[in-house]
Amino acid sequence: MNATDVWLVVPLYNEATVIADVVRRARQAFPKVVCVDDGSSDDSAALAEAAGARVVRHPVNLGQGAALQTGFDYILTDPEMRYAVTFDADGQHQLEDVLVMLERIRRGDVDVVFGSRFLDERTRPSALKRLVLRLAVIYTNLTTKTQLTDAHNGLRVLSREVVERIDITQNRMAHASELVAQIGSMRIHGQPVSLAEEPVHILYSDYSRAKGQSLWNAVNILAELLLR
């Protein structure tokens, strides 16, 4: 598979414990990785760069939405880029899922592939977190022109044409629903953007839970959606 037309965009904030390993593993399949260091207070940026990633830095913490937008702006400067993969820095996303999602989008009949935790049984969030995420999906589907099973999964594959049209303004967790809303109302060459979902395995390790995969984080998503 040709990987030179693919960029992984990795929002990065205080992930010095794991980021070097995440970048090294990712670059075995995808040599083009950009980490957007969002004002980290540790050595995340230096470790990502030493592992082979391109690093763009925010001088202060602006949030994941801002980091993604900065990453999109950066990769659009590469004329070879055809596909963007949004990929988490904490090791919970699986490269095997990325390969399947890229195979899907390369067929040419869809513009975006969303990963979903709820299309198979590999991912096991707590019952309460599953409930909150389901409520977030219901809200997102009611307020956007989409019908997804998992609106707040950070693993996505986007075509260049979609990336060119995205303008994220929600800097914190609500950016995911904003991104879905923009894609749902987007048109390319006069046609609505075509979407697909693929099942993915999100690995909830003790480390990733401590870094923000808690029920409280999911509740924050709902709160930001309702207050935006």
mmCIF file of C-alpha atoms in Angstrom:
data_model
loop_
_atom_site.group_PDB
_atom_site.id
_atom_site.type_symbol
_atom_site.label_atom_id
_atom_site.label_comp_id
_atom_site.label_asym_id
_atom_site.label_seq_id
_atom_site.Cartn_x
_atom_site.Cartn_y
_atom_site.Cartn_z
ATOM 1 C CA MET A 1 0.000 0.000 0.000
ATOM 2 C CA ASN A 2 1.249 3.473 -0.900
ATOM 3 C CA ALA A 3 1.537 5.420 2.359
ATOM 4 C CA THR A 4 3.188 8.577 1.044
ATOM 5 C CA ASP A 5 -0.227 10.141 0.405
ATOM 6 C CA VAL A 6 -1.330 9.629 4.032
ATOM 7 C CA TRP A 7 -0.643 11.878 7.029
ATOM 8 C CA LEU A 8 -1.371 10.973 10.631
ATOM 9 C CA VAL A 9 -2.415 14.058 12.623
ATOM 10 C CA VAL A 10 -1.754 13.542 16.334
ATOM 11 C CA PRO A 11 -2.876 16.126 18.925
ATOM 12 C CA LEU A 12 -0.274 15.978 21.687
ATOM 13 C CA TYR A 13 -0.510 17.180 25.272
ATOM 14 C CA ASN A 14 1.691 15.858 28.090
ATOM 15 C CA GLU A 15 2.117 12.336 26.698
ATOM 16 C CA ALA A 16 5.865 11.942 27.354
ATOM 17 C CA THR A 17 5.299 8.478 28.844
ATOM 18 C CA VAL A 18 4.029 6.941 25.603
ATOM 19 C CA ILE A 19 4.416 9.276 22.619
ATOM 20 C CA ALA A 20 7.794 8.000 21.417
ATOM 21 C CA ASP A 21 6.469 4.444 21.205
ATOM 22 C CA VAL A 22 3.223 5.601 19.551
ATOM 23 C CA VAL A 23 5.139 7.531 16.875
ATOM 24 C CA ARG A 24 7.666 4.744 16.220
ATOM 25 C CA ARG A 25 4.908 2.160 15.783
ATOM 26 C CA ALA A 26 2.857 4.458 13.571
ATOM 27 C CA ARG A 27 5.784 5.287 11.305
ATOM 28 C CA GLN A 28 6.372 1.596 10.565
ATOM 29 C CA ALA A 29 3.254 1.843 8.396
ATOM 30 C CA PHE A 30 2.921 5.598 7.846
ATOM 31 C CA PRO A 31 6.120 7.632 7.517
ATOM 32 C CA LYS A 32 4.265 10.971 7.570
ATOM 33 C CA VAL A 33 3.227 11.795 11.124
ATOM 34 C CA VAL A 34 2.692 15.295 12.489
ATOM 35 C CA CYS A 35 2.268 15.837 16.220
ATOM 36 C CA VAL A 36 0.731 19.131 17.268
ATOM 37 C CA ASP A 37 2.133 19.837 20.709
ATOM 38 C CA ASP A 38 -0.599 21.758 22.476
ATOM 39 C CA GLY A 39 1.430 23.594 25.087
ATOM 40 C CA SER A 40 2.790 20.502 26.856
ATOM 41 C CA SER A 41 4.712 21.077 30.082
ATOM 42 C CA ASP A 42 6.740 17.864 29.689
ATOM 43 C CA ASP A 43 9.115 16.540 27.000
ATOM 44 C CA SER A 44 6.359 15.295 24.679
ATOM 45 C CA ALA A 45 7.390 17.438 21.710
ATOM 46 C CA ALA A 46 11.080 16.548 21.886
ATOM 47 C CA LEU A 47 10.329 12.848 22.268
ATOM 48 C CA ALA A 48 7.907 12.861 19.330
ATOM 49 C CA GLU A 49 10.462 14.640 17.165
ATOM 50 C CA ALA A 50 13.223 12.210 18.163
ATOM 51 C CA ALA A 51 10.938 9.323 17.205
ATOM 52 C CA GLY A 52 10.575 10.747 13.690
ATOM 53 C CA ALA A 53 7.437 12.870 13.768
ATOM 54 C CA ARG A 54 7.141 16.379 12.444
ATOM 55 C CA VAL A 55 6.229 18.601 15.388
ATOM 56 C CA VAL A 56 4.218 21.828 15.340
ATOM 57 C CA ARG A 57 3.957 23.668 18.641
ATOM 58 C CA HIS A 58 1.261 25.747 20.306
ATOM 59 C CA PRO A 59 2.849 28.051 22.893
ATOM 60 C CA VAL A 60 -0.150 27.538 25.214
ATOM 61 C CA ASN A 61 -2.774 24.836 25.627
ATOM 62 C CA LEU A 62 -5.644 25.560 23.215
ATOM 63 C CA GLY A 63 -7.440 22.206 23.226
ATOM 64 C CA GLN A 64 -7.758 19.232 20.930
ATOM 65 C CA GLY A 65 -9.918 20.978 18.351
ATOM 66 C CA ALA A 66 -7.320 23.693 17.840
ATOM 67 C CA ALA A 67 -4.568 21.076 17.639
ATOM 68 C CA LEU A 68 -6.419 19.184 14.914
ATOM 69 C CA GLN A 69 -7.015 22.363 12.901
ATOM 70 C CA THR A 70 -3.326 23.259 13.151
ATOM 71 C CA GLY A 71 -2.419 19.754 11.984
ATOM 72 C CA PHE A 72 -4.820 19.976 9.050
ATOM 73 C CA ASP A 73 -3.370 23.324 8.014
ATOM 74 C CA TYR A 74 0.122 21.836 8.171
ATOM 75 C CA ILE A 75 -0.537 18.723 6.088
ATOM 76 C CA LEU A 76 -2.365 20.708 3.402
ATOM 77 C CA THR A 77 1.017 22.207 2.501
ATOM 78 C CA ASP A 78 2.032 18.755 1.196
ATOM 79 C CA PRO A 79 0.736 18.391 -2.386
ATOM 80 C CA GLU A 80 1.052 14.587 -2.121
ATOM 81 C CA MET A 81 -1.410 14.371 0.757
ATOM 82 C CA ARG A 82 -4.646 12.646 -0.216
ATOM 83 C CA TYR A 83 -5.817 11.310 3.154
ATOM 84 C CA ALA A 84 -5.638 12.545 6.746
ATOM 85 C CA VAL A 85 -5.926 10.201 9.716
ATOM 86 C CA THR A 86 -6.775 11.715 13.101
ATOM 87 C CA PHE A 87 -4.926 9.595 15.640
ATOM 88 C CA ASP A 88 -4.651 9.818 19.428
ATOM 89 C CA ALA A 89 -1.323 10.219 21.200
ATOM 90 C CA ASP A 90 -2.019 7.929 24.146
ATOM 91 C CA GLY A 91 -1.786 4.561 22.382
ATOM 92 C CA GLN A 92 -5.467 3.655 22.365
ATOM 93 C CA HIS A 93 -5.860 3.590 18.556
ATOM 94 C CA GLN A 94 -4.845 0.517 16.567
ATOM 95 C CA LEU A 95 -2.906 0.724 13.298
ATOM 96 C CA GLU A 96 -4.728 -2.349 12.007
ATOM 97 C CA ASP A 97 -7.962 -0.365 12.121
ATOM 98 C CA VAL A 98 -6.366 2.522 10.230
ATOM 99 C CA LEU A 99 -5.337 0.165 7.433
ATOM 100 C CA VAL A 100 -8.903 -1.140 7.097
ATOM 101 C CA MET A 101 -10.326 2.390 7.092
ATOM 102 C CA LEU A 102 -7.852 3.501 4.431
ATOM 103 C CA GLU A 103 -8.718 0.498 2.287
ATOM 104 C CA ARG A 104 -12.366 1.553 2.561
ATOM 105 C CA ILE A 105 -11.811 5.185 1.557
ATOM 106 C CA ARG A 106 -9.474 4.242 -1.304
ATOM 107 C CA ARG A 107 -12.343 2.492 -3.052
ATOM 108 C CA GLY A 108 -13.387 5.994 -4.052
ATOM 109 C CA ASP A 109 -17.060 5.948 -3.101
ATOM 110 C CA VAL A 110 -16.769 7.712 0.260
ATOM 111 C CA ASP A 111 -15.046 10.895 1.427
ATOM 112 C CA VAL A 112 -14.841 10.161 5.166
ATOM 113 C CA VAL A 113 -14.538 6.991 7.234
ATOM 114 C CA PHE A 114 -15.395 7.242 10.918
ATOM 115 C CA GLY A 115 -14.248 4.655 13.413
ATOM 116 C CA SER A 116 -16.944 3.255 15.684
ATOM 117 C CA ARG A 117 -16.584 1.513 19.034
ATOM 118 C CA PHE A 118 -20.135 0.226 18.796
ATOM 119 C CA LEU A 119 -20.095 -1.874 15.607
ATOM 120 C CA ASP A 120 -18.449 -4.856 17.292
ATOM 121 C CA GLU A 121 -17.657 -6.048 20.814
ATOM 122 C CA ARG A 122 -13.889 -5.450 20.978
ATOM 123 C CA THR A 123 -14.098 -2.129 22.852
ATOM 124 C CA ARG A 124 -15.473 -2.353 26.375
ATOM 125 C CA PRO A 125 -16.226 1.029 27.956
ATOM 126 C CA SER A 126 -17.989 1.034 31.292
ATOM 127 C CA ALA A 127 -21.785 0.862 31.256
ATOM 128 C CA LEU A 128 -22.077 4.488 32.383
ATOM 129 C CA LYS A 129 -19.613 5.749 29.804
ATOM 130 C CA ARG A 130 -21.382 3.755 27.090
ATOM 131 C CA LEU A 131 -24.657 5.428 28.107
ATOM 132 C CA VAL A 132 -23.176 8.934 28.021
ATOM 133 C CA LEU A 133 -21.543 8.328 24.632
ATOM 134 C CA ARG A 134 -24.847 6.976 23.277
ATOM 135 C CA LEU A 135 -26.588 10.150 24.444
ATOM 136 C CA ALA A 136 -23.910 12.219 22.709
ATOM 137 C CA VAL A 137 -24.531 10.255 19.491
ATOM 138 C CA ILE A 138 -28.286 10.848 19.716
ATOM 139 C CA TYR A 139 -27.733 14.580 20.203
ATOM 140 C CA THR A 140 -25.236 14.780 17.352
ATOM 141 C CA ASN A 141 -27.465 12.852 14.952
ATOM 142 C CA LEU A 142 -30.428 15.079 15.822
ATOM 143 C CA THR A 143 -28.455 18.285 15.247
ATOM 144 C CA THR A 144 -26.422 17.306 12.178
ATOM 145 C CA LYS A 145 -27.132 15.789 8.798
ATOM 146 C CA THR A 146 -25.517 12.491 9.766
ATOM 147 C CA GLN A 147 -26.475 9.123 11.214
ATOM 148 C CA LEU A 148 -23.479 7.757 13.087
ATOM 149 C CA THR A 149 -23.094 5.144 15.810
ATOM 150 C CA ASP A 150 -20.106 6.854 17.479
ATOM 151 C CA ALA A 151 -19.757 10.622 17.110
ATOM 152 C CA HIS A 152 -16.863 11.138 19.546
ATOM 153 C CA ASN A 153 -14.372 8.566 18.367
ATOM 154 C CA GLY A 154 -11.089 10.303 17.549
ATOM 155 C CA LEU A 155 -10.054 7.807 14.858
ATOM 156 C CA ARG A 156 -11.130 9.090 11.446
ATOM 157 C CA VAL A 157 -9.895 9.058 7.854
ATOM 158 C CA LEU A 158 -10.679 12.139 5.758
ATOM 159 C CA SER A 159 -10.062 12.871 2.101
ATOM 160 C CA ARG A 160 -8.045 15.928 1.128
ATOM 161 C CA GLU A 161 -11.173 17.594 -0.268
ATOM 162 C CA VAL A 162 -12.846 17.292 3.139
ATOM 163 C CA VAL A 163 -9.794 18.530 5.064
ATOM 164 C CA GLU A 164 -9.631 21.597 2.816
ATOM 165 C CA ARG A 165 -13.163 22.565 3.864
ATOM 166 C CA ILE A 166 -12.949 21.947 7.626
ATOM 167 C CA ASP A 167 -12.739 24.953 9.939
ATOM 168 C CA ILE A 168 -12.821 23.836 13.587
ATOM 169 C CA THR A 169 -13.719 26.596 16.052
ATOM 170 C CA GLN A 170 -14.652 24.479 19.079
ATOM 171 C CA ASN A 171 -11.268 24.038 20.697
ATOM 172 C CA ARG A 172 -12.209 21.595 23.480
ATOM 173 C CA MET A 173 -14.056 18.266 23.401
ATOM 174 C CA ALA A 174 -17.115 19.573 21.505
ATOM 175 C CA HIS A 175 -14.931 19.912 18.398
ATOM 176 C CA ALA A 176 -15.838 16.335 17.464
ATOM 177 C CA SER A 177 -19.522 17.162 17.051
ATOM 178 C CA GLU A 178 -18.633 20.388 15.265
ATOM 179 C CA LEU A 179 -16.478 18.410 12.840
ATOM 180 C CA VAL A 180 -19.326 15.951 12.225
ATOM 181 C CA ALA A 181 -21.762 18.838 11.682
ATOM 182 C CA GLN A 182 -19.468 20.511 9.154
ATOM 183 C CA ILE A 183 -18.957 17.259 7.277
ATOM 184 C CA GLY A 184 -22.698 16.544 7.335
ATOM 185 C CA SER A 185 -23.479 19.866 5.644
ATOM 186 C CA MET A 186 -20.470 19.848 3.328
ATOM 187 C CA ARG A 187 -20.682 19.543 -0.442
ATOM 188 C CA ILE A 188 -17.873 18.589 -2.817
ATOM 189 C CA HIS A 189 -18.326 19.296 -6.518
ATOM 190 C CA GLY A 190 -21.979 19.980 -5.786
ATOM 191 C CA GLN A 191 -22.576 16.638 -4.078
ATOM 192 C CA PRO A 192 -23.046 15.870 -0.368
ATOM 193 C CA VAL A 193 -20.059 14.290 1.337
ATOM 194 C CA SER A 194 -20.336 10.510 1.478
ATOM 195 C CA LEU A 195 -19.674 8.838 4.851
ATOM 196 C CA ALA A 196 -18.926 5.338 6.086
ATOM 197 C CA GLU A 197 -18.145 3.752 9.443
ATOM 198 C CA GLU A 198 -15.788 0.912 10.281
ATOM 199 C CA PRO A 199 -15.560 -0.979 13.577
ATOM 200 C CA VAL A 200 -12.468 -0.111 15.601
ATOM 201 C CA HIS A 201 -10.900 -1.300 18.832
ATOM 202 C CA ILE A 202 -10.184 1.454 21.332
ATOM 203 C CA LEU A 203 -7.739 0.136 23.918
ATOM 204 C CA TYR A 204 -8.678 1.546 27.317
ATOM 205 C CA SER A 205 -5.490 0.992 29.285
ATOM 206 C CA ASP A 206 -4.944 2.205 32.837
ATOM 207 C CA TYR A 207 -2.766 4.927 31.337
ATOM 208 C CA SER A 208 -5.343 6.192 28.826
ATOM 209 C CA ARG A 209 -8.106 6.184 31.453
ATOM 210 C CA ALA A 210 -5.946 8.312 33.734
ATOM 211 C CA LYS A 211 -5.242 10.693 30.834
ATOM 212 C CA GLY A 212 -8.898 11.492 30.153
ATOM 213 C CA GLN A 213 -10.859 8.407 29.154
ATOM 214 C CA SER A 214 -12.978 8.610 32.302
ATOM 215 C CA LEU A 215 -16.724 8.952 32.680
ATOM 216 C CA TRP A 216 -16.133 12.568 33.712
ATOM 217 C CA ASN A 217 -14.549 13.237 30.331
ATOM 218 C CA ALA A 218 -17.622 11.846 28.609
ATOM 219 C CA VAL A 219 -19.873 14.027 30.777
ATOM 220 C CA ASN A 220 -17.776 17.046 29.784
ATOM 221 C CA ILE A 221 -18.497 16.214 26.143
ATOM 222 C CA LEU A 222 -22.236 16.371 26.785
ATOM 223 C CA ALA A 223 -21.917 19.598 28.755
ATOM 224 C CA GLU A 224 -19.913 21.312 26.008
ATOM 225 C CA LEU A 225 -22.397 20.178 23.374
ATOM 226 C CA LEU A 226 -25.330 21.641 25.281
ATOM 227 C CA LEU A 227 -23.557 24.910 26.080
ATOM 228 C CA ARG A 228 -21.938 25.647 22.730
#
